[in-house]
Amino acid sequence: MARRDGSLTAGNAALALIGLVAGGAAAGLFLAGLADPAGAIDAFDARLAGVIGFTALQALLSTTLSVGLAAPLALALNRHAEFPGRALLLRLFALPMALPAIVAALAVLALFGRAGLLAAIWPAMGGGEWPGVYGLPGILIAHVFFNLPLATRLLLAALSSAPANHYRLAAQLGMGEASVFRFVEWPVLRAALPGVAMLVLMLCLTSFTIVLLIGGGPAATTLEVEIYQALRFDFDPARAGALVLAQVALTGLVAAFAGAREYRAGNSAAMSRRPARRPPAAFAIADAGFIAAAALFVIAPLAAMAASGAHADFGRLAGEASVRRALATSLGLGALAGLIAVAAALALASARKTLADRAAPSAAVYGRAAMLILVVPGAALGAGWFLLVNRFADPGQFAIPVVVAVNAVMATPFAFNVLRPVHDSGRDRHDRLCAGLGIAGWNRYRLVDGPMLVRPLASAFAFAFALSLGDLGVIALFGSDAIQTLPWLTLTRMGDYRVDDAAGLALILGFVALAAMALSDRLARSENP
Amino acid sequence: MTTTAIRLENIVLERPGGFRFVADLAIPSGARVALMGASGSGKSTLLDLVAGFETPDSGRVCLIGVDMTAASPAARPVAMLFQQDNLFGHLDAFANAGLGRSPGLRLSATDRADVMAALARVGLAGKEKRLPAQLSGGERQRVAIARILLGGKPALLLDEPFASLGPALGREMTALVAEIAAARAMTVLLVTHDPDEALGFAERTLFLDGGRIVADGPTREVLVDAPADIVRRYLHGH
């Protein structure tokens, strides 16, 4: 019993941390509005309406394009379960999501930008001068680059979750492609589509880095970028507060709408294997072309960035004190945020399970608290804290605690999702056995829970670390010459037109983040039975 | 005069991981044969080879005298009943059964009457509009049996279709299949773990072990009167 109450104490501490981060941000906003009520009300003007409109427009278009292309692509991949390079392609499709946003944005610019690869080869192909992509088309391309692979993987997982026996039955009954789609594929696809679309919409609504780097001006700006401009350049707290309010209202609206549509991939319990499909030749040719085009669209920007990053003088970069300091800062802040996120997630999962086993209604609070933060974008939390701290100190001095705390809270839902299933099933399997044998307290952690959770914990940590590592939304508000992370340094080098440096730094950042993500993935796969 | 319904000729099939399946086998038309053996012994592989879900590395699969080694599952004169997921959850009993007649669900008036008759034959009259979720486990398998009736294929492969239904209901369903198979002179292969089911249903039993058929004969002989050592160990543990 003592241990169980201990788990409640830890869970409440995690709740307090989340409450502090969210509450502090809210207080900052509230006080900013209170200090300048007229300014706050005036900030809700036509320009703000325009920004809200563009934020929603680009997110809706990005989602329509990403998911609209991902559905037929997932179907094509589902029709061809075996072709050389299929597994490699799916691994490749995990890349854009695993990369920090600034690296993905630079990859898109390395191919499509005014100084990108296409600009170099387009005239030679007789295409005239390459205009470079920016504004809405640029944002859309970058968002599709980011989200098409993600949506494709999720939809393909849904298609794979259809019972193998249904595919066997389809083969035995002699169903054509249209009937297989109608009877087998469409039901699972239809169930997964709303959740996947909501996820992509949310990511596009809160997209900061891509819009900042590719939007290219006041005509194509989103709420997140406007918050940053209002705080860092115009210093207009009332307007920043209004923007944050609009942003939270917008994401809250979508989240409330999406509540019932949470994406969940089903698992087929059937043990039988799916038979190989034999689509007609016309399908095979069209599918091959489509898959190849999608692969090219994902590979080409990455290749272009690798090529342009290779121009960077890594020897000089590695020698620069600012680069070494930024790398150390990034690793340190990421590790700290990752540790806190994993500890908070475990505490929440443990408290939730303890209360759920007692059938206490308060159990839901801990699960919701872990997820609630998904509704509030990191930049909004950062902005709230910036406004609060700014009242009595230079925000730069508080960069480290705020960046760590906000990133830890942001990574908590992901860590929670990794830990909770393993933790809960372990508790279900072992609670009675441990009670019978009298194994409790530290002995239980040492002998039972610890060994079982060590891999999921490490996996969740690596994931949270990579997530925090790539943060630009919060550090962009608090960063200064005194406190620099790799993404921040990359951004400032771009601002100074040191493009090769930026590409080189992005390559380093991308490499570290991918290594952490790959480690997380490997640890999650080799879970203890 | 009986013909050979299922002929596996010098079949060899190898899977990564060291699994090797070999078989040389003939089953006459109208025969009812039980397949027994431990998990991984090759029972399902044998069914998959006949159904066309597996292609042998060497050897031939002949069905009703025709070489069908490379034929698609739909082209083969066999229907299969699985243990689970036999029905599409979003289609009602009528539509699920109707797929046996037309895989695109384009049914003429005659077809529709046949579907109604088949559902009535398996005891589901009045339940045509029910979704699988609104049917019991036994009723769901009855819908699948109606679909097989409508397909009119002469051979039937059963992969432990009633194992999860409980003993009494399982016997009832086996009896229904036996009745239908006898009326239509269908050839039936039944995978089962239950010796009583084999004794009640099949005149002949194949016992598999490690990807080979190690015993083949009249069911009573294979399981009761003169069981090989390996069969005795499987059934009685010693």
PDB file of N, CA and C in Angstrom, chain A residues 163-176 179 182-184 187 190 268-271 273 275-276 278, chain B residues 15 48 51 53-54 70-74 78-80 82 84-88 90-91 99-100 103-105 147 153:
ATOM      1  N   PRO A 163      -8.105  -7.904 -41.227  1.00  0.00           N
ATOM      2  CA  PRO A 163      -7.793  -9.322 -41.002  1.00  0.00           C
ATOM      3  C   PRO A 163      -7.218  -9.979 -42.254  1.00  0.00           C
ATOM      4  N   ALA A 164      -6.140 -10.756 -42.039  1.00  0.00           N
ATOM      5  CA  ALA A 164      -5.520 -11.460 -43.172  1.00  0.00           C
ATOM      6  C   ALA A 164      -6.531 -12.348 -43.871  1.00  0.00           C
ATOM      7  N   ASN A 165      -7.458 -12.926 -43.086  1.00  0.00           N
ATOM      8  CA  ASN A 165      -8.433 -13.822 -43.694  1.00  0.00           C
ATOM      9  C   ASN A 165      -9.349 -13.100 -44.685  1.00  0.00           C
ATOM     10  N   HIS A 166      -9.535 -11.788 -44.489  1.00  0.00           N
ATOM     11  CA  HIS A 166     -10.349 -11.058 -45.465  1.00  0.00           C
ATOM     12  C   HIS A 166      -9.643 -10.981 -46.810  1.00  0.00           C
ATOM     13  N   TYR A 167      -8.316 -10.790 -46.774  1.00  0.00           N
ATOM     14  CA  TYR A 167      -7.571 -10.771 -48.036  1.00  0.00           C
ATOM     15  C   TYR A 167      -7.584 -12.161 -48.677  1.00  0.00           C
ATOM     16  N   ARG A 168      -7.508 -13.206 -47.832  1.00  0.00           N
ATOM     17  CA  ARG A 168      -7.557 -14.572 -48.369  1.00  0.00           C
ATOM     18  C   ARG A 168      -8.927 -14.851 -48.995  1.00  0.00           C
ATOM     19  N   LEU A 169      -9.943 -14.419 -48.288  1.00  0.00           N
ATOM     20  CA  LEU A 169     -11.302 -14.620 -48.772  1.00  0.00           C
ATOM     21  C   LEU A 169     -11.487 -13.905 -50.108  1.00  0.00           C
ATOM     22  N   ALA A 170     -10.974 -12.673 -50.189  1.00  0.00           N
ATOM     23  CA  ALA A 170     -11.089 -11.894 -51.429  1.00  0.00           C
ATOM     24  C   ALA A 170     -10.429 -12.648 -52.578  1.00  0.00           C
ATOM     25  N   ALA A 171      -9.249 -13.235 -52.290  1.00  0.00           N
ATOM     26  CA  ALA A 171      -8.542 -13.972 -53.336  1.00  0.00           C
ATOM     27  C   ALA A 171      -9.340 -15.198 -53.744  1.00  0.00           C
ATOM     28  N   GLN A 172      -9.908 -15.900 -52.748  1.00  0.00           N
ATOM     29  CA  GLN A 172     -10.619 -17.128 -53.058  1.00  0.00           C
ATOM     30  C   GLN A 172     -11.927 -16.877 -53.815  1.00  0.00           C
ATOM     31  N   LEU A 173     -12.595 -15.768 -53.464  1.00  0.00           N
ATOM     32  CA  LEU A 173     -13.849 -15.458 -54.143  1.00  0.00           C
ATOM     33  C   LEU A 173     -13.602 -14.823 -55.504  1.00  0.00           C
ATOM     34  N   GLY A 174     -12.358 -14.476 -55.798  1.00  0.00           N
ATOM     35  CA  GLY A 174     -12.051 -13.892 -57.100  1.00  0.00           C
ATOM     36  C   GLY A 174     -12.444 -12.433 -57.206  1.00  0.00           C
ATOM     37  N   MET A 175     -12.331 -11.683 -56.101  1.00  0.00           N
ATOM     38  CA  MET A 175     -12.678 -10.264 -56.147  1.00  0.00           C
ATOM     39  C   MET A 175     -11.686  -9.492 -57.003  1.00  0.00           C
ATOM     40  N   GLY A 176     -12.206  -8.562 -57.816  1.00  0.00           N
ATOM     41  CA  GLY A 176     -11.345  -7.660 -58.559  1.00  0.00           C
ATOM     42  C   GLY A 176     -10.850  -6.565 -57.642  1.00  0.00           C
ATOM     43  N   SER A 179     -13.556  -4.518 -55.968  1.00  0.00           N
ATOM     44  CA  SER A 179     -14.267  -5.182 -54.881  1.00  0.00           C
ATOM     45  C   SER A 179     -13.399  -5.297 -53.640  1.00  0.00           C
ATOM     46  N   ARG A 182     -13.587  -2.047 -52.043  1.00  0.00           N
ATOM     47  CA  ARG A 182     -14.896  -1.780 -51.449  1.00  0.00           C
ATOM     48  C   ARG A 182     -15.136  -2.603 -50.178  1.00  0.00           C
ATOM     49  N   PHE A 183     -14.761  -3.868 -50.203  1.00  0.00           N
ATOM     50  CA  PHE A 183     -15.135  -4.751 -49.095  1.00  0.00           C
ATOM     51  C   PHE A 183     -14.048  -4.884 -48.030  1.00  0.00           C
ATOM     52  N   VAL A 184     -12.766  -4.792 -48.444  1.00  0.00           N
ATOM     53  CA  VAL A 184     -11.686  -5.038 -47.483  1.00  0.00           C
ATOM     54  C   VAL A 184     -10.999  -3.737 -47.071  1.00  0.00           C
ATOM     55  N   PRO A 187     -13.294  -0.075 -45.635  1.00  0.00           N
ATOM     56  CA  PRO A 187     -13.771   0.012 -44.247  1.00  0.00           C
ATOM     57  C   PRO A 187     -12.669   0.391 -43.249  1.00  0.00           C
ATOM     58  N   ARG A 190     -11.469   4.097 -44.057  1.00  0.00           N
ATOM     59  CA  ARG A 190     -12.436   5.102 -43.633  1.00  0.00           C
ATOM     60  C   ARG A 190     -12.367   5.312 -42.122  1.00  0.00           C
ATOM     61  N   SER A 268      -4.845  -7.012 -35.914  1.00  0.00           N
ATOM     62  CA  SER A 268      -5.524  -8.234 -36.293  1.00  0.00           C
ATOM     63  C   SER A 268      -4.996  -9.386 -35.451  1.00  0.00           C
ATOM     64  N   ALA A 269      -5.917 -10.137 -34.859  1.00  0.00           N
ATOM     65  CA  ALA A 269      -5.496 -11.235 -33.998  1.00  0.00           C
ATOM     66  C   ALA A 269      -5.213 -12.488 -34.827  1.00  0.00           C
ATOM     67  N   ALA A 270      -5.626 -12.474 -36.096  1.00  0.00           N
ATOM     68  CA  ALA A 270      -5.475 -13.663 -36.922  1.00  0.00           C
ATOM     69  C   ALA A 270      -4.008 -13.992 -37.124  1.00  0.00           C
ATOM     70  N   MET A 271      -3.700 -15.279 -37.117  1.00  0.00           N
ATOM     71  CA  MET A 271      -2.311 -15.673 -37.253  1.00  0.00           C
ATOM     72  C   MET A 271      -1.962 -15.973 -38.708  1.00  0.00           C
ATOM     73  N   ARG A 273      -1.233 -15.824 -42.670  1.00  0.00           N
ATOM     74  CA  ARG A 273      -0.511 -14.850 -43.488  1.00  0.00           C
ATOM     75  C   ARG A 273      -1.420 -14.324 -44.584  1.00  0.00           C
ATOM     76  N   PRO A 275      -2.216 -13.541 -48.342  1.00  0.00           N
ATOM     77  CA  PRO A 275      -1.707 -14.084 -49.603  1.00  0.00           C
ATOM     78  C   PRO A 275      -1.156 -12.946 -50.458  1.00  0.00           C
ATOM     79  N   ALA A 276      -0.246 -13.287 -51.370  1.00  0.00           N
ATOM     80  CA  ALA A 276       0.258 -12.289 -52.303  1.00  0.00           C
ATOM     81  C   ALA A 276      -0.871 -11.873 -53.235  1.00  0.00           C
ATOM     82  N   ARG A 278      -2.364 -10.250 -56.779  1.00  0.00           N
ATOM     83  CA  ARG A 278      -1.929 -10.208 -58.177  1.00  0.00           C
ATOM     84  C   ARG A 278      -2.737  -9.158 -58.920  1.00  0.00           C
TER      85      ARG A 278
ATOM     86  N   ARG B  15      10.568 -22.911 -46.357  1.00  0.00           N
ATOM     87  CA  ARG B  15      10.375 -21.540 -45.853  1.00  0.00           C
ATOM     88  C   ARG B  15      11.645 -21.114 -45.147  1.00  0.00           C
ATOM     89  N   ASP B  48      -3.170 -24.521 -47.398  1.00  0.00           N
ATOM     90  CA  ASP B  48      -2.795 -23.364 -48.212  1.00  0.00           C
ATOM     91  C   ASP B  48      -2.309 -23.784 -49.602  1.00  0.00           C
ATOM     92  N   ALA B  51      -5.434 -24.576 -51.505  1.00  0.00           N
ATOM     93  CA  ALA B  51      -6.244 -23.383 -51.783  1.00  0.00           C
ATOM     94  C   ALA B  51      -5.544 -22.402 -52.718  1.00  0.00           C
ATOM     95  N   PHE B  53      -2.892 -20.443 -51.656  1.00  0.00           N
ATOM     96  CA  PHE B  53      -2.248 -19.362 -50.907  1.00  0.00           C
ATOM     97  C   PHE B  53      -0.744 -19.604 -50.777  1.00  0.00           C
ATOM     98  N   GLU B  54      -0.336 -20.825 -51.079  1.00  0.00           N
ATOM     99  CA  GLU B  54       1.086 -21.157 -51.124  1.00  0.00           C
ATOM    100  C   GLU B  54       1.369 -21.819 -52.468  1.00  0.00           C
ATOM    101  N   ALA B  70      -0.171 -23.406 -60.552  1.00  0.00           N
ATOM    102  CA  ALA B  70       0.044 -21.961 -60.640  1.00  0.00           C
ATOM    103  C   ALA B  70      -1.269 -21.182 -60.686  1.00  0.00           C
ATOM    104  N   ALA B  71      -2.399 -21.884 -60.520  1.00  0.00           N
ATOM    105  CA  ALA B  71      -3.690 -21.191 -60.639  1.00  0.00           C
ATOM    106  C   ALA B  71      -3.939 -20.292 -59.428  1.00  0.00           C
ATOM    107  N   SER B  72      -4.662 -19.196 -59.657  1.00  0.00           N
ATOM    108  CA  SER B  72      -4.997 -18.289 -58.564  1.00  0.00           C
ATOM    109  C   SER B  72      -6.011 -18.962 -57.654  1.00  0.00           C
ATOM    110  N   PRO B  73      -6.107 -18.502 -56.393  1.00  0.00           N
ATOM    111  CA  PRO B  73      -7.076 -19.117 -55.456  1.00  0.00           C
ATOM    112  C   PRO B  73      -8.494 -19.105 -56.012  1.00  0.00           C
ATOM    113  N   ALA B  74      -8.872 -18.040 -56.727  1.00  0.00           N
ATOM    114  CA  ALA B  74     -10.241 -17.936 -57.219  1.00  0.00           C
ATOM    115  C   ALA B  74     -10.531 -18.962 -58.311  1.00  0.00           C
ATOM    116  N   VAL B  78     -12.048 -24.949 -54.946  1.00  0.00           N
ATOM    117  CA  VAL B  78     -12.101 -25.164 -53.497  1.00  0.00           C
ATOM    118  C   VAL B  78     -12.581 -23.910 -52.770  1.00  0.00           C
ATOM    119  N   ALA B  79     -13.284 -24.127 -51.669  1.00  0.00           N
ATOM    120  CA  ALA B  79     -13.678 -23.037 -50.777  1.00  0.00           C
ATOM    121  C   ALA B  79     -13.090 -23.333 -49.410  1.00  0.00           C
ATOM    122  N   MET B  80     -12.896 -22.286 -48.621  1.00  0.00           N
ATOM    123  CA  MET B  80     -12.229 -22.464 -47.333  1.00  0.00           C
ATOM    124  C   MET B  80     -13.036 -21.789 -46.236  1.00  0.00           C
ATOM    125  N   PHE B  82     -12.481 -20.376 -42.411  1.00  0.00           N
ATOM    126  CA  PHE B  82     -11.433 -20.082 -41.431  1.00  0.00           C
ATOM    127  C   PHE B  82     -12.002 -20.139 -40.021  1.00  0.00           C
ATOM    128  N   GLN B  84     -11.633 -17.668 -37.832  1.00  0.00           N
ATOM    129  CA  GLN B  84     -12.178 -16.347 -37.505  1.00  0.00           C
ATOM    130  C   GLN B  84     -12.093 -15.425 -38.710  1.00  0.00           C
ATOM    131  N   ASP B  85     -12.747 -14.282 -38.601  1.00  0.00           N
ATOM    132  CA  ASP B  85     -12.737 -13.280 -39.670  1.00  0.00           C
ATOM    133  C   ASP B  85     -13.252 -13.849 -40.984  1.00  0.00           C
ATOM    134  N   ASN B  86     -14.243 -14.730 -40.920  1.00  0.00           N
ATOM    135  CA  ASN B  86     -14.835 -15.272 -42.142  1.00  0.00           C
ATOM    136  C   ASN B  86     -15.757 -14.277 -42.821  1.00  0.00           C
ATOM    137  N   LEU B  87     -16.248 -13.299 -42.042  1.00  0.00           N
ATOM    138  CA  LEU B  87     -17.246 -12.370 -42.568  1.00  0.00           C
ATOM    139  C   LEU B  87     -16.704 -10.958 -42.570  1.00  0.00           C
ATOM    140  N   PHE B  88     -17.247 -10.105 -43.441  1.00  0.00           N
ATOM    141  CA  PHE B  88     -16.920  -8.683 -43.427  1.00  0.00           C
ATOM    142  C   PHE B  88     -17.877  -7.991 -42.456  1.00  0.00           C
ATOM    143  N   HIS B  90     -18.862  -5.030 -41.894  1.00  0.00           N
ATOM    144  CA  HIS B  90     -19.763  -3.943 -42.275  1.00  0.00           C
ATOM    145  C   HIS B  90     -20.845  -4.417 -43.242  1.00  0.00           C
ATOM    146  N   LEU B  91     -20.837  -5.711 -43.584  1.00  0.00           N
ATOM    147  CA  LEU B  91     -21.871  -6.230 -44.492  1.00  0.00           C
ATOM    148  C   LEU B  91     -22.810  -7.142 -43.708  1.00  0.00           C
ATOM    149  N   LEU B  99     -21.663 -12.814 -51.449  1.00  0.00           N
ATOM    150  CA  LEU B  99     -20.325 -12.737 -52.050  1.00  0.00           C
ATOM    151  C   LEU B  99     -19.886 -14.075 -52.626  1.00  0.00           C
ATOM    152  N   GLY B 100     -20.456 -15.167 -52.122  1.00  0.00           N
ATOM    153  CA  GLY B 100     -20.114 -16.476 -52.658  1.00  0.00           C
ATOM    154  C   GLY B 100     -20.606 -16.642 -54.089  1.00  0.00           C
ATOM    155  N   PRO B 103     -18.466 -11.911 -56.491  1.00  0.00           N
ATOM    156  CA  PRO B 103     -17.481 -11.194 -55.675  1.00  0.00           C
ATOM    157  C   PRO B 103     -17.628  -9.676 -55.765  1.00  0.00           C
ATOM    158  N   GLY B 104     -18.449  -9.187 -56.696  1.00  0.00           N
ATOM    159  CA  GLY B 104     -18.710  -7.754 -56.754  1.00  0.00           C
ATOM    160  C   GLY B 104     -20.107  -7.432 -56.227  1.00  0.00           C
ATOM    161  N   LEU B 105     -20.777  -8.458 -55.715  1.00  0.00           N
ATOM    162  CA  LEU B 105     -22.109  -8.343 -55.147  1.00  0.00           C
ATOM    163  C   LEU B 105     -23.145  -7.849 -56.162  1.00  0.00           C
ATOM    164  N   ARG B 147     -22.393 -19.072 -47.619  1.00  0.00           N
ATOM    165  CA  ARG B 147     -21.601 -18.515 -48.722  1.00  0.00           C
ATOM    166  C   ARG B 147     -20.926 -19.637 -49.504  1.00  0.00           C
ATOM    167  N   LYS B 153     -18.444 -24.681 -55.005  1.00  0.00           N
ATOM    168  CA  LYS B 153     -17.157 -25.350 -55.255  1.00  0.00           C
ATOM    169  C   LYS B 153     -17.240 -26.788 -54.719  1.00  0.00           C
TER     170      LYS B 153
END
